[in-house]
Amino acid sequence: MLSCGRHSKKTEMAEKKADATENVGKTGYEASFPMPEVPLMVNSEEDAKAYIMAHFWDGFRFGDTLLLGNKNVISRGISDFIRMSSSMTDSRGEDIRHGFQVLCKGITEYKGLTDSLKYYVEEFLYNPNSPYYNEVLYGIYLKEMIATLPVDDPMVSAYDFKLKLISRNCVGNRAEDFYYFLPDGTKKSFYSTKTRGQYTILVFYDPECHSCHDIMMGMFADKELHDAVDKKWVTVVAIYTDGDSEVWKKYLKGMPENWIIGDDRMAIKDNALYDLKAMPTLYLLDKDKNVVLKDMPYNVIRKKIFNPTF
């Protein structure tokens, strides 16, 4: 990122100019994002990052429909911006917020033209399958959008709802409590559920969802997980959240006997207790039901449990 920002070598500049010239005519624009150049007097890496963040959007034309229609340029620009923000230390929080302020101001000022920018911010920061997934940065983005938009804009309430949702169940905090029903009809709260071992895997699922089926079949077949649950080293709590109790009961026979299985009868969604972006949604909790990993793939959770040094 810094090498892109500094343009310190003439050979690199020549190569980039040649690549850009080759692509002009296909879109009308250079096939690269207009990165700011870091002055030579800026020596430290942190200061260079701060300079780039402060001037990241200087060369970007927010109202240019042709530029905004270039998906390669837009996605590269947003991904570079996110990587830069993610790499900065906590002491540079104001620099990060400033970068998002300029981005959100440009999105708001050219409303209707900047959908591609909003799409990539959402896709990169809020999709748990994205390599850039980062709810902290996404929260900064939401706050700046709320601050930038007129108070009567309908998107303000939508962004505010998302902001409150992602603020729940953060790593280090205790997971939200909820009520659910066991197959025999017994009503229980999650907090009163007796879990065993160092970890609890909390799974929100829909048995009729294809991705749920594939992921959970992998969990069912995981002998190491099965043995850990049997030996009470790990607890798995699987909660059906889609409200059709007949569908839930239909698939109960296929669920592992050593898991705790429940139906929340839509309580979690109705009360926005957990952010269920996609099924299944998996959390890893400690013995006190504090969040260790939030909305992570099973392979990441498995590695934390069985290979904690990785």
CSV table of C-alpha atoms in Angstrom, one decimal:
chain,number,residue,atom,x,y,z
A,1,MET,CA,0.0,0.0,0.0
A,2,LEU,CA,2.8,2.4,0.9
A,3,SER,CA,4.7,1.6,-2.2
A,4,CYS,CA,1.6,2.5,-4.2
A,5,GLY,CA,1.3,5.8,-2.3
A,6,ARG,CA,4.9,6.9,-2.5
A,7,HIS,CA,5.6,6.4,-6.3
A,8,SER,CA,9.3,6.7,-5.3
A,9,LYS,CA,10.8,4.7,-8.1
A,10,LYS,CA,10.8,6.0,-11.7
A,11,THR,CA,10.7,2.5,-13.1
A,12,GLU,CA,7.5,1.8,-11.1
A,13,MET,CA,5.9,5.0,-12.4
A,14,ALA,CA,6.8,4.2,-15.9
A,15,GLU,CA,5.3,0.7,-15.6
A,16,LYS,CA,2.1,2.0,-14.1
A,17,LYS,CA,1.8,4.7,-16.8
A,18,ALA,CA,2.3,2.0,-19.5
A,19,ASP,CA,-0.3,-0.2,-17.9
A,20,ALA,CA,-2.7,2.7,-17.7
A,21,THR,CA,-2.2,3.8,-21.3
A,22,GLU,CA,-2.9,0.2,-22.4
A,23,ASN,CA,-6.2,0.3,-20.6
A,24,VAL,CA,-7.4,3.8,-21.7
A,25,GLY,CA,-10.0,3.4,-24.3
A,26,LYS,CA,-11.6,0.4,-22.7
A,27,THR,CA,-13.2,2.5,-20.0
A,28,GLY,CA,-11.9,6.0,-20.7
A,29,TYR,CA,-10.0,5.9,-17.5
A,30,GLU,CA,-6.7,4.6,-16.2
A,31,ALA,CA,-7.2,1.1,-14.8
A,32,SER,CA,-6.0,2.1,-11.3
A,33,PHE,CA,-7.3,4.1,-8.4
A,34,PRO,CA,-5.8,7.6,-8.1
A,35,MET,CA,-3.7,7.1,-5.0
A,36,PRO,CA,-2.2,10.1,-3.2
A,37,GLU,CA,1.6,10.5,-3.4
A,38,VAL,CA,3.3,10.6,0.0
A,39,PRO,CA,5.8,13.6,0.2
A,40,LEU,CA,9.4,12.6,0.6
A,41,MET,CA,9.7,14.4,3.9
A,42,VAL,CA,7.2,11.9,5.5
A,43,ASN,CA,9.5,9.2,6.8
A,44,SER,CA,7.7,7.0,9.3
A,45,GLU,CA,5.4,4.2,8.1
A,46,GLU,CA,2.6,5.4,10.5
A,47,ASP,CA,2.9,9.0,9.3
A,48,ALA,CA,2.8,7.8,5.7
A,49,LYS,CA,-0.4,5.8,6.4
A,50,ALA,CA,-1.9,8.8,8.1
A,51,TYR,CA,-1.1,11.1,5.1
A,52,ILE,CA,-2.6,8.6,2.7
A,53,MET,CA,-5.7,8.3,4.8
A,54,ALA,CA,-6.1,12.1,5.0
A,55,HIS,CA,-5.8,12.4,1.2
A,56,PHE,CA,-7.1,9.1,0.0
A,57,TRP,CA,-10.1,10.5,-1.8
A,58,ASP,CA,-8.5,13.7,-3.1
A,59,GLY,CA,-8.1,12.4,-6.6
A,60,PHE,CA,-11.3,10.5,-6.8
A,61,ARG,CA,-14.2,12.0,-8.8
A,62,PHE,CA,-17.3,11.1,-6.8
A,63,GLY,CA,-19.7,12.5,-9.4
A,64,ASP,CA,-18.1,10.9,-12.4
A,65,THR,CA,-20.5,8.2,-13.7
A,66,LEU,CA,-17.9,6.5,-16.0
A,67,LEU,CA,-15.4,6.2,-13.2
A,68,LEU,CA,-18.1,5.0,-10.8
A,69,GLY,CA,-19.1,2.4,-13.4
A,70,ASN,CA,-15.6,0.9,-13.5
A,71,LYS,CA,-16.0,-2.0,-11.1
A,72,ASN,CA,-12.3,-2.8,-11.1
A,73,VAL,CA,-11.3,0.7,-10.0
A,74,ILE,CA,-14.0,1.0,-7.4
A,75,SER,CA,-13.5,-2.4,-5.8
A,76,ARG,CA,-9.7,-1.8,-5.8
A,77,GLY,CA,-10.1,1.6,-4.2
A,78,ILE,CA,-12.4,0.5,-1.5
A,79,SER,CA,-10.3,-2.6,-0.7
A,80,ASP,CA,-7.1,-0.5,-0.5
A,81,PHE,CA,-8.9,2.0,1.7
A,82,ILE,CA,-10.1,-0.8,4.0
A,83,ARG,CA,-6.7,-2.5,4.2
A,84,MET,CA,-5.1,0.9,5.0
A,85,SER,CA,-7.7,1.5,7.8
A,86,SER,CA,-7.3,-2.0,9.2
A,87,SER,CA,-3.5,-1.6,9.4
A,88,MET,CA,-3.5,1.6,11.3
A,89,THR,CA,-3.0,1.6,15.1
A,90,ASP,CA,-5.7,2.6,17.6
A,91,SER,CA,-3.9,5.9,18.1
A,92,ARG,CA,-4.8,6.9,14.6
A,93,GLY,CA,-8.6,6.6,15.1
A,94,GLU,CA,-9.2,10.2,14.1
A,95,ASP,CA,-7.3,9.7,10.8
A,96,ILE,CA,-9.5,6.6,10.0
A,97,ARG,CA,-12.7,8.5,10.9
A,98,HIS,CA,-11.6,11.4,8.6
A,99,GLY,CA,-11.2,9.0,5.7
A,100,PHE,CA,-14.7,7.6,6.2
A,101,GLN,CA,-16.1,11.1,6.6
A,102,VAL,CA,-14.8,12.1,3.2
A,103,LEU,CA,-16.1,8.9,1.7
A,104,CYS,CA,-19.5,9.3,3.2
A,105,LYS,CA,-19.8,12.9,2.2
A,106,GLY,CA,-19.0,12.0,-1.4
A,107,ILE,CA,-21.6,9.2,-1.3
A,108,THR,CA,-24.2,11.5,0.1
A,109,GLU,CA,-23.5,14.5,-2.1
A,110,TYR,CA,-23.8,12.4,-5.3
A,111,LYS,CA,-26.7,10.2,-4.1
A,112,GLY,CA,-27.9,7.9,-6.8
A,113,LEU,CA,-24.6,7.8,-8.6
A,114,THR,CA,-22.5,6.2,-5.8
A,115,ASP,CA,-24.3,2.9,-5.4
A,116,SER,CA,-21.2,1.0,-6.4
A,117,LEU,CA,-19.2,2.6,-3.6
A,118,LYS,CA,-21.9,1.7,-1.0
A,119,TYR,CA,-22.1,-1.8,-2.5
A,120,TYR,CA,-18.4,-2.6,-2.0
A,121,VAL,CA,-18.3,-1.0,1.4
A,122,GLU,CA,-21.1,-3.3,2.5
A,123,GLU,CA,-19.8,-6.4,0.7
A,124,PHE,CA,-16.2,-6.0,2.0
A,125,LEU,CA,-16.9,-4.9,5.6
A,126,TYR,CA,-20.2,-6.6,6.4
A,127,ASN,CA,-20.0,-9.9,4.6
A,128,PRO,CA,-18.5,-12.5,7.0
A,129,ASN,CA,-17.1,-14.4,4.1
A,130,SER,CA,-15.1,-11.3,2.9
A,131,PRO,CA,-11.4,-11.3,3.6
A,132,TYR,CA,-11.9,-7.6,4.7
A,133,TYR,CA,-14.8,-8.4,7.1
A,134,ASN,CA,-14.5,-5.9,10.0
A,135,GLU,CA,-17.4,-4.8,12.1
A,136,VAL,CA,-15.4,-2.1,13.9
A,137,LEU,CA,-14.7,-0.3,10.6
A,138,TYR,CA,-18.3,-1.0,9.4
A,139,GLY,CA,-19.6,0.7,12.6
A,140,ILE,CA,-17.4,3.8,11.8
A,141,TYR,CA,-18.9,3.8,8.3
A,142,LEU,CA,-22.5,3.6,9.7
A,143,LYS,CA,-21.9,6.4,12.2
A,144,GLU,CA,-20.5,8.7,9.5
A,145,MET,CA,-23.3,7.9,7.1
A,146,ILE,CA,-25.8,8.8,9.9
A,147,ALA,CA,-24.0,12.0,10.6
A,148,THR,CA,-23.8,13.0,7.0
A,149,LEU,CA,-27.3,12.3,5.8
A,150,PRO,CA,-30.2,14.6,6.5
A,151,VAL,CA,-32.1,13.6,9.7
A,152,ASP,CA,-35.3,12.9,7.7
A,153,ASP,CA,-33.6,10.6,5.2
A,154,PRO,CA,-35.2,7.1,5.5
A,155,MET,CA,-31.7,5.5,5.4
A,156,VAL,CA,-30.8,7.0,8.7
A,157,SER,CA,-33.1,4.7,10.6
A,158,ALA,CA,-31.8,1.7,8.6
A,159,TYR,CA,-28.2,2.5,9.4
A,160,ASP,CA,-29.1,3.2,13.0
A,161,PHE,CA,-30.7,-0.2,13.3
A,162,LYS,CA,-27.7,-1.9,11.8
A,163,LEU,CA,-25.4,0.0,14.1
A,164,LYS,CA,-27.3,-1.2,17.2
A,165,LEU,CA,-27.4,-4.7,15.8
A,166,ILE,CA,-23.6,-5.0,15.3
A,167,SER,CA,-23.0,-3.5,18.7
A,168,ARG,CA,-24.5,-6.6,20.3
A,169,ASN,CA,-22.5,-9.8,21.1
A,170,CYS,CA,-19.2,-8.2,20.5
A,171,VAL,CA,-16.0,-10.2,21.2
A,172,GLY,CA,-15.3,-10.1,25.0
A,173,ASN,CA,-18.9,-9.3,25.9
A,174,ARG,CA,-21.5,-11.8,27.2
A,175,ALA,CA,-23.7,-13.2,24.5
A,176,GLU,CA,-27.3,-12.0,24.6
A,177,ASP,CA,-29.8,-14.1,26.5
A,178,PHE,CA,-32.9,-15.6,24.7
A,179,TYR,CA,-35.6,-18.1,25.3
A,180,TYR,CA,-36.0,-21.3,23.3
A,181,PHE,CA,-38.0,-24.6,23.4
A,182,LEU,CA,-36.5,-28.1,23.6
A,183,PRO,CA,-38.0,-30.9,21.4
A,184,ASP,CA,-40.2,-32.0,24.4
A,185,GLY,CA,-41.7,-28.5,24.7
A,186,THR,CA,-39.7,-27.3,27.7
A,187,LYS,CA,-39.0,-23.6,27.6
A,188,LYS,CA,-35.5,-22.5,28.6
A,189,SER,CA,-33.3,-19.4,28.7
A,190,PHE,CA,-29.9,-19.6,27.1
A,191,TYR,CA,-28.3,-18.2,30.3
A,192,SER,CA,-29.9,-21.0,32.4
A,193,THR,CA,-28.7,-23.6,30.0
A,194,LYS,CA,-26.0,-25.7,31.6
A,195,THR,CA,-23.0,-25.9,29.3
A,196,ARG,CA,-19.9,-28.0,29.8
A,197,GLY,CA,-16.3,-27.6,29.0
A,198,GLN,CA,-14.2,-24.6,28.1
A,199,TYR,CA,-16.1,-23.6,24.9
A,200,THR,CA,-19.7,-23.5,23.6
A,201,ILE,CA,-20.4,-23.4,19.9
A,202,LEU,CA,-23.7,-21.5,19.4
A,203,VAL,CA,-25.2,-22.3,16.0
A,204,PHE,CA,-28.2,-20.5,14.5
A,205,TYR,CA,-29.5,-22.6,11.6
A,206,ASP,CA,-32.2,-23.4,9.1
A,207,PRO,CA,-32.3,-27.1,8.1
A,208,GLU,CA,-33.8,-26.3,4.7
A,209,CYS,CA,-30.9,-23.9,3.8
A,210,HIS,CA,-28.4,-25.6,1.4
A,211,SER,CA,-25.4,-23.9,2.9
A,212,CYS,CA,-26.6,-24.8,6.4
A,213,HIS,CA,-26.9,-28.4,5.3
A,214,ASP,CA,-23.4,-28.5,3.8
A,215,ILE,CA,-21.7,-26.8,6.8
A,216,MET,CA,-23.6,-28.7,9.4
A,217,MET,CA,-23.0,-32.1,7.7
A,218,GLY,CA,-19.3,-31.2,8.0
A,219,MET,CA,-19.8,-30.6,11.7
A,220,PHE,CA,-21.8,-33.8,12.1
A,221,ALA,CA,-19.0,-35.8,10.5
A,222,ASP,CA,-16.2,-34.2,12.6
A,223,LYS,CA,-15.2,-37.0,14.9
A,224,GLU,CA,-13.0,-34.8,17.0
A,225,LEU,CA,-15.9,-32.4,17.7
A,226,HIS,CA,-18.2,-35.4,18.4
A,227,ASP,CA,-15.7,-36.8,20.9
A,228,ALA,CA,-15.1,-33.5,22.6
A,229,VAL,CA,-18.8,-33.0,23.1
A,230,ASP,CA,-19.2,-36.6,24.4
A,231,LYS,CA,-16.4,-36.0,26.9
A,232,LYS,CA,-18.0,-32.7,27.9
A,233,TRP,CA,-15.0,-30.6,26.8
A,234,VAL,CA,-17.2,-28.7,24.3
A,235,THR,CA,-21.0,-27.9,24.2
A,236,VAL,CA,-22.9,-27.3,21.0
A,237,VAL,CA,-26.2,-25.4,21.2
A,238,ALA,CA,-28.1,-25.3,17.9
A,239,ILE,CA,-31.1,-23.0,17.6
A,240,TYR,CA,-33.6,-22.9,14.8
A,241,THR,CA,-34.6,-19.3,14.1
A,242,ASP,CA,-37.1,-19.3,11.2
A,243,GLY,CA,-40.4,-19.8,13.0
A,244,ASP,CA,-41.8,-22.9,11.4
A,245,SER,CA,-41.8,-25.4,14.2
A,246,GLU,CA,-43.1,-28.2,11.9
A,247,VAL,CA,-40.0,-27.8,9.6
A,248,TRP,CA,-37.8,-27.8,12.7
A,249,LYS,CA,-39.4,-31.0,14.1
A,250,LYS,CA,-39.2,-32.7,10.7
A,251,TYR,CA,-35.4,-32.5,10.7
A,252,LEU,CA,-34.8,-33.3,14.4
A,253,LYS,CA,-33.9,-36.9,13.7
A,254,GLY,CA,-30.8,-35.9,11.8
A,255,MET,CA,-29.4,-33.8,14.6
A,256,PRO,CA,-26.6,-35.2,16.8
A,257,GLU,CA,-27.9,-36.6,20.1
A,258,ASN,CA,-25.2,-35.0,22.1
A,259,TRP,CA,-26.1,-31.4,21.0
A,260,ILE,CA,-28.6,-29.1,22.7
A,261,ILE,CA,-31.3,-28.5,20.0
A,262,GLY,CA,-33.9,-25.7,20.3
A,263,ASP,CA,-36.5,-23.6,18.5
A,264,ASP,CA,-36.6,-20.0,19.5
A,265,ARG,CA,-40.0,-19.4,17.7
A,266,MET,CA,-38.7,-16.2,16.1
A,267,ALA,CA,-37.7,-14.5,19.4
A,268,ILE,CA,-34.1,-13.7,18.2
A,269,LYS,CA,-35.2,-12.2,14.9
A,270,ASP,CA,-38.2,-10.4,16.4
A,271,ASN,CA,-36.1,-8.8,19.1
A,272,ALA,CA,-32.9,-8.3,16.9
A,273,LEU,CA,-30.8,-10.1,19.5
A,274,TYR,CA,-28.3,-11.5,17.1
A,275,ASP,CA,-27.2,-10.3,13.7
A,276,LEU,CA,-28.2,-13.3,11.5
A,277,LYS,CA,-26.9,-12.2,8.1
A,278,ALA,CA,-26.7,-15.7,6.7
A,279,MET,CA,-27.4,-19.2,7.7
A,280,PRO,CA,-25.8,-20.8,9.5
A,281,THR,CA,-24.4,-18.2,11.9
A,282,LEU,CA,-21.8,-19.5,14.3
A,283,TYR,CA,-20.4,-18.0,17.6
A,284,LEU,CA,-17.8,-19.4,19.9
A,285,LEU,CA,-18.3,-18.7,23.5
A,286,ASP,CA,-16.3,-19.4,26.6
A,287,LYS,CA,-17.5,-21.2,29.7
A,288,ASP,CA,-19.2,-18.0,31.0
A,289,LYS,CA,-21.0,-17.4,27.7
A,290,ASN,CA,-18.7,-14.5,26.7
A,291,VAL,CA,-18.1,-14.1,23.0
A,292,VAL,CA,-14.7,-15.5,21.8
A,293,LEU,CA,-15.4,-15.5,18.1
A,294,LYS,CA,-18.4,-13.7,16.4
A,295,ASP,CA,-20.0,-14.9,13.2
A,296,MET,CA,-17.1,-17.0,12.0
A,297,PRO,CA,-16.8,-20.0,9.7
A,298,TYR,CA,-16.7,-23.4,11.3
A,299,ASN,CA,-13.1,-24.0,10.2
A,300,VAL,CA,-12.0,-20.8,12.1
A,301,ILE,CA,-13.9,-21.9,15.2
A,302,ARG,CA,-12.6,-25.4,15.0
A,303,LYS,CA,-9.0,-24.1,14.8
A,304,LYS,CA,-9.5,-22.0,17.9
A,305,ILE,CA,-10.8,-25.0,19.9
A,306,PHE,CA,-8.4,-27.7,18.7
A,307,ASN,CA,-5.4,-25.8,17.5
A,308,PRO,CA,-5.3,-22.6,19.7
A,309,THR,CA,-1.7,-21.9,18.9
A,310,PHE,CA,-2.4,-21.3,15.2
